[in-house]
JSON list of C-alpha atoms in Angstrom, two decimals:
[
{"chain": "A", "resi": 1, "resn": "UNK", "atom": "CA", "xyz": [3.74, -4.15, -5.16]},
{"chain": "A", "resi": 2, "resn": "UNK", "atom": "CA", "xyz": [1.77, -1.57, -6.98]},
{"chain": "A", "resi": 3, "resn": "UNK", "atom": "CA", "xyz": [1.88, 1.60, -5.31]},
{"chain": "A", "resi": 4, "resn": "UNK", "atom": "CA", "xyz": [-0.45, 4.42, -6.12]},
{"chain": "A", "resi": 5, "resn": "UNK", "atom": "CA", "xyz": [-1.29, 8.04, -5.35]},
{"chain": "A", "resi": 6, "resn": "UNK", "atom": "CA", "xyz": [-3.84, 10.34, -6.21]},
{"chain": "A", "resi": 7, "resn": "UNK", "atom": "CA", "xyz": [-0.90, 12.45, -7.80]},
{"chain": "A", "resi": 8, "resn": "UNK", "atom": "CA", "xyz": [2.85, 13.42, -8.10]},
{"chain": "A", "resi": 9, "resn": "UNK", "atom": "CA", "xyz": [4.67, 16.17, -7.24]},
{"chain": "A", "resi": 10, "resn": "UNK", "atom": "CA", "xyz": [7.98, 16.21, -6.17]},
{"chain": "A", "resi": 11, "resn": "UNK", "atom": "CA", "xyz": [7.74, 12.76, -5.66]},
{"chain": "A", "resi": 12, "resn": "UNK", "atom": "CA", "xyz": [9.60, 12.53, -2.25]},
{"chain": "A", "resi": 13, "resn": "UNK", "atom": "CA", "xyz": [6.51, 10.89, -1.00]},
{"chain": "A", "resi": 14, "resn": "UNK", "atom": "CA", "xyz": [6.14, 7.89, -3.89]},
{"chain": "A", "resi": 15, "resn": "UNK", "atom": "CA", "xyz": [9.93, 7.46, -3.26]},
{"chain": "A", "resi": 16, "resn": "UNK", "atom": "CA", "xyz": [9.10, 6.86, 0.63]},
{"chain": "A", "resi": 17, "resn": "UNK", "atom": "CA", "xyz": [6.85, 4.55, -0.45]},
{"chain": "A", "resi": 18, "resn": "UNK", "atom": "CA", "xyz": [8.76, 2.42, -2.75]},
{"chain": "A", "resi": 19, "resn": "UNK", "atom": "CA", "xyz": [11.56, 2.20, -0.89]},
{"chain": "A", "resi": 20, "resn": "UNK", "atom": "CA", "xyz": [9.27, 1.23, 2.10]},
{"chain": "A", "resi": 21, "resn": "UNK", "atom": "CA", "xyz": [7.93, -1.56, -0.60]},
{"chain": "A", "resi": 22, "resn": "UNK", "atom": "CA", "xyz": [11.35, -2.82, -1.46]},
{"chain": "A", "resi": 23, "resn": "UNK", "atom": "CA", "xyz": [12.61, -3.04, 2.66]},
{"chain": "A", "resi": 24, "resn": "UNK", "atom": "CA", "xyz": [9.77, -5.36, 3.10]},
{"chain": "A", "resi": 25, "resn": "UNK", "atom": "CA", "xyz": [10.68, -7.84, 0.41]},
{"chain": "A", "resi": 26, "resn": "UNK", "atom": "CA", "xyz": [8.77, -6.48, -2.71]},
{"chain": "A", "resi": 27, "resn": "UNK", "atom": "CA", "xyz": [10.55, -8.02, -5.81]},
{"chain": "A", "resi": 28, "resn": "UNK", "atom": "CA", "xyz": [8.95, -5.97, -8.16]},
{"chain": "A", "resi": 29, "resn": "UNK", "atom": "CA", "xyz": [7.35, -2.62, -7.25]},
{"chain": "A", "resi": 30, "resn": "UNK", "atom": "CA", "xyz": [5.37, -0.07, -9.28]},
{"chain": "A", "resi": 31, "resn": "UNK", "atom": "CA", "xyz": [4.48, 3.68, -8.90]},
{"chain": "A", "resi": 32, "resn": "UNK", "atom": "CA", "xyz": [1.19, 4.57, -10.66]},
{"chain": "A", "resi": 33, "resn": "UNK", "atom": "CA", "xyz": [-0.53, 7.83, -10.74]},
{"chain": "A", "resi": 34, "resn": "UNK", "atom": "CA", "xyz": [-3.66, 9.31, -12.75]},
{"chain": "A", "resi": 35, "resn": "UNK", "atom": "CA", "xyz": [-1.50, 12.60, -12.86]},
{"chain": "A", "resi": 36, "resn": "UNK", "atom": "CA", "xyz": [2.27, 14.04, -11.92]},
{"chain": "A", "resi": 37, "resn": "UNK", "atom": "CA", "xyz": [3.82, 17.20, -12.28]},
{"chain": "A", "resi": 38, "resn": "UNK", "atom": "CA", "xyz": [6.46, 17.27, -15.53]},
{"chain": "A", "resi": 39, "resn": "UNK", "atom": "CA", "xyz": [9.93, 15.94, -14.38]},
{"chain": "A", "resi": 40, "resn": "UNK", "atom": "CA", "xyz": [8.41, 13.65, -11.35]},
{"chain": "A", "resi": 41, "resn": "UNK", "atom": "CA", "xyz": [8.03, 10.69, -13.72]},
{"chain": "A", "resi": 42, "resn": "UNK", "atom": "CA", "xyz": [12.41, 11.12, -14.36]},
{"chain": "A", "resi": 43, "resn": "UNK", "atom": "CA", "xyz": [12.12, 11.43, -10.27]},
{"chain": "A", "resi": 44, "resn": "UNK", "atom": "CA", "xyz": [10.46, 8.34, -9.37]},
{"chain": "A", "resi": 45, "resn": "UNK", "atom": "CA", "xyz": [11.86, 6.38, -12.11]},
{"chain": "A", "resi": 46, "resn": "UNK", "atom": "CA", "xyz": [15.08, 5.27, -10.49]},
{"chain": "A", "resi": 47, "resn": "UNK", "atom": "CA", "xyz": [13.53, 3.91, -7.04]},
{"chain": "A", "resi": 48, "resn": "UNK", "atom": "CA", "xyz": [10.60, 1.42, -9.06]},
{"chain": "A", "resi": 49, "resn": "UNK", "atom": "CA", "xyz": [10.87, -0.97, -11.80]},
{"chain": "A", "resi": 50, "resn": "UNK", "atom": "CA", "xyz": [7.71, 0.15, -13.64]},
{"chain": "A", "resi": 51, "resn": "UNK", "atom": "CA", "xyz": [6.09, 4.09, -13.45]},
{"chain": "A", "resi": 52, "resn": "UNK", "atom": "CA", "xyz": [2.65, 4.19, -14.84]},
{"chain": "A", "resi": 53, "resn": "UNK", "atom": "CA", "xyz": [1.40, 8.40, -15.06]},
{"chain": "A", "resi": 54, "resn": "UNK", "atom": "CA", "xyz": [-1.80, 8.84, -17.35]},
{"chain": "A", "resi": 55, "resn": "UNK", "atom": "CA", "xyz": [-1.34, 12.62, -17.37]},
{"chain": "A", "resi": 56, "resn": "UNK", "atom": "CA", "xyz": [1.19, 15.18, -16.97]},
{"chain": "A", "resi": 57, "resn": "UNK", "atom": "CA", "xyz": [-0.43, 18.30, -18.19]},
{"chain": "A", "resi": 58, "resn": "UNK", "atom": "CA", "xyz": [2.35, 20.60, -19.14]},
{"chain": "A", "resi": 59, "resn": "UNK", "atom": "CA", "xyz": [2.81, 23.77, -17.19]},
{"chain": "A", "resi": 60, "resn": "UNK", "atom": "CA", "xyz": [0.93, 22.61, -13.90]},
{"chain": "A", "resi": 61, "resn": "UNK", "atom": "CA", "xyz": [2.40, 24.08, -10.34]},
{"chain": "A", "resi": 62, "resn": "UNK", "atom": "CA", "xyz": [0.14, 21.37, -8.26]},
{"chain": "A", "resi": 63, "resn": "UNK", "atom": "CA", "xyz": [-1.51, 18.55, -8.30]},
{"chain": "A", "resi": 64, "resn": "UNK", "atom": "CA", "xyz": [-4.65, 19.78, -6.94]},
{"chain": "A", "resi": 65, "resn": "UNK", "atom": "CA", "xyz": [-5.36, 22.20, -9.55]},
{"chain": "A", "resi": 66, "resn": "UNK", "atom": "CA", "xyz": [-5.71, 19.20, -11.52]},
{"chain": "A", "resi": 67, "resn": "UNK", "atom": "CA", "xyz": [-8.54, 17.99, -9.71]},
{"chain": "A", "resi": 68, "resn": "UNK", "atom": "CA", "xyz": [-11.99, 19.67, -9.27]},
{"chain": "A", "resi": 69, "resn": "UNK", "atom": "CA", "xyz": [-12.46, 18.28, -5.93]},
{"chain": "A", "resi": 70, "resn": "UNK", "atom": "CA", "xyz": [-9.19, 17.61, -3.87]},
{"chain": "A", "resi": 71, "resn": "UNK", "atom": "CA", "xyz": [-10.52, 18.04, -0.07]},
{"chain": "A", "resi": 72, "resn": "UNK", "atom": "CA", "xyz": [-8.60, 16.77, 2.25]},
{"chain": "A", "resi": 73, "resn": "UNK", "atom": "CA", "xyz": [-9.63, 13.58, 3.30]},
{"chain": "A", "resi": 74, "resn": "UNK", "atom": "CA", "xyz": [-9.68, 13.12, 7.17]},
{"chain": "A", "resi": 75, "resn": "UNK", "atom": "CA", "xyz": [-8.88, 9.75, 8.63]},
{"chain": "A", "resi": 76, "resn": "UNK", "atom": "CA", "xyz": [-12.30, 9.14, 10.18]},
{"chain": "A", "resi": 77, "resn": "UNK", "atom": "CA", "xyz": [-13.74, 9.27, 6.29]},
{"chain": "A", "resi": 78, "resn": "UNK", "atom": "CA", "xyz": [-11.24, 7.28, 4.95]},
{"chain": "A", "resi": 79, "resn": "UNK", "atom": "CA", "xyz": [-11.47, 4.61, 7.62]},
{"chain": "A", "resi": 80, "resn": "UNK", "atom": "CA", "xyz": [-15.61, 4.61, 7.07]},
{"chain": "A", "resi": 81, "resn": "UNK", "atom": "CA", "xyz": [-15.22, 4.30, 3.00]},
{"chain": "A", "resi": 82, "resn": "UNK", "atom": "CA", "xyz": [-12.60, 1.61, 3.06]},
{"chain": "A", "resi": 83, "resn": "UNK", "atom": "CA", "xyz": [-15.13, 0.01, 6.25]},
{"chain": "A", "resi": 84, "resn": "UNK", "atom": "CA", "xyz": [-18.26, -0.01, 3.95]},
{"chain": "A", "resi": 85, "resn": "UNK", "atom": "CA", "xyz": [-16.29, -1.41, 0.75]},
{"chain": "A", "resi": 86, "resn": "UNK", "atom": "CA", "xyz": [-15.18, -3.94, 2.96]},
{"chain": "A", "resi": 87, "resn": "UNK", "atom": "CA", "xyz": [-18.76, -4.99, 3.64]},
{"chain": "A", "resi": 88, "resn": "UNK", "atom": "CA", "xyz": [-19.92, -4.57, 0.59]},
{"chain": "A", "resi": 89, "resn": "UNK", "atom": "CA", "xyz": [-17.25, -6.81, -1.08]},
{"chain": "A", "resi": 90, "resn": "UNK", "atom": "CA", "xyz": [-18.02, -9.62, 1.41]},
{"chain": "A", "resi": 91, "resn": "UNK", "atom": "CA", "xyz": [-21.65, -9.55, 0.51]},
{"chain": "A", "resi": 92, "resn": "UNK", "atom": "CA", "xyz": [-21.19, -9.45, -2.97]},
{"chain": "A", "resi": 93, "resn": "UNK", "atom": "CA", "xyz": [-18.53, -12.32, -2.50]},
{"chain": "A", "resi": 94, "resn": "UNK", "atom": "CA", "xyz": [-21.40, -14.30, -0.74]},
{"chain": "A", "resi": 95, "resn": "UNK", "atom": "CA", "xyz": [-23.90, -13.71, -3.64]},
{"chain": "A", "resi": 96, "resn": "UNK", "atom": "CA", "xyz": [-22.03, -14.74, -5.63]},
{"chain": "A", "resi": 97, "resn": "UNK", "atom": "CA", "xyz": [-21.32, -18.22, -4.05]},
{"chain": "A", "resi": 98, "resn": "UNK", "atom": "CA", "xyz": [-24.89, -18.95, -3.54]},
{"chain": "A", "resi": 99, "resn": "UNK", "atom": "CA", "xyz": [-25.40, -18.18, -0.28]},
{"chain": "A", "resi": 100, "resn": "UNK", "atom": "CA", "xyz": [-28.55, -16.55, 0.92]}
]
């Protein structure tokens, strides 16, 4: 199980996660993140087989200031974006079979 988030703080909430991903029978279970705060990596470590961080600028407080946009999403958004991808997948997946 690959489990990802859009950064790393503390990492109490990654280590939720995996643990989460191991109770339900994961053999294997990875934490990836495009950025973490220096010393979450050592944090997470322990709980995953695998941590995957592409950046861990030194002397960042949060992971937000390593964004340029990091709104909040609400769940009404997020349920709308995954919605449309859905469709979108299933009518590429039909293209690509042929079908008309």
């Amino acid at each position: 199980v690959l489990v990802a988030d859009d950064g790393i703080a503390t990492g109490s909430t990654m280590i939720a996660a995996l643990q989460a991903a191991r109770a339900g029978g994961a053999r294997e279970v990875i934490a990836a993140s495009p950025v973490a705060l220096p010393g979450s990596a050592e944090t997470v470590r322990p709980w995953c087989d695998e941590v995957i961080i592409l950046a861990t600028p030194p002397g960042a407080r949060s992971v937000g200031q390593m964004y340029r946009d990091f709104h909040q999403v609400e769940d009404d958004e997020a349920i709308s974006i995954l919605a449309r991808h859905v469709q979108e997948g299933a009518a590429s997946s039909s293209n690509r079979r042929g079908s008309p």
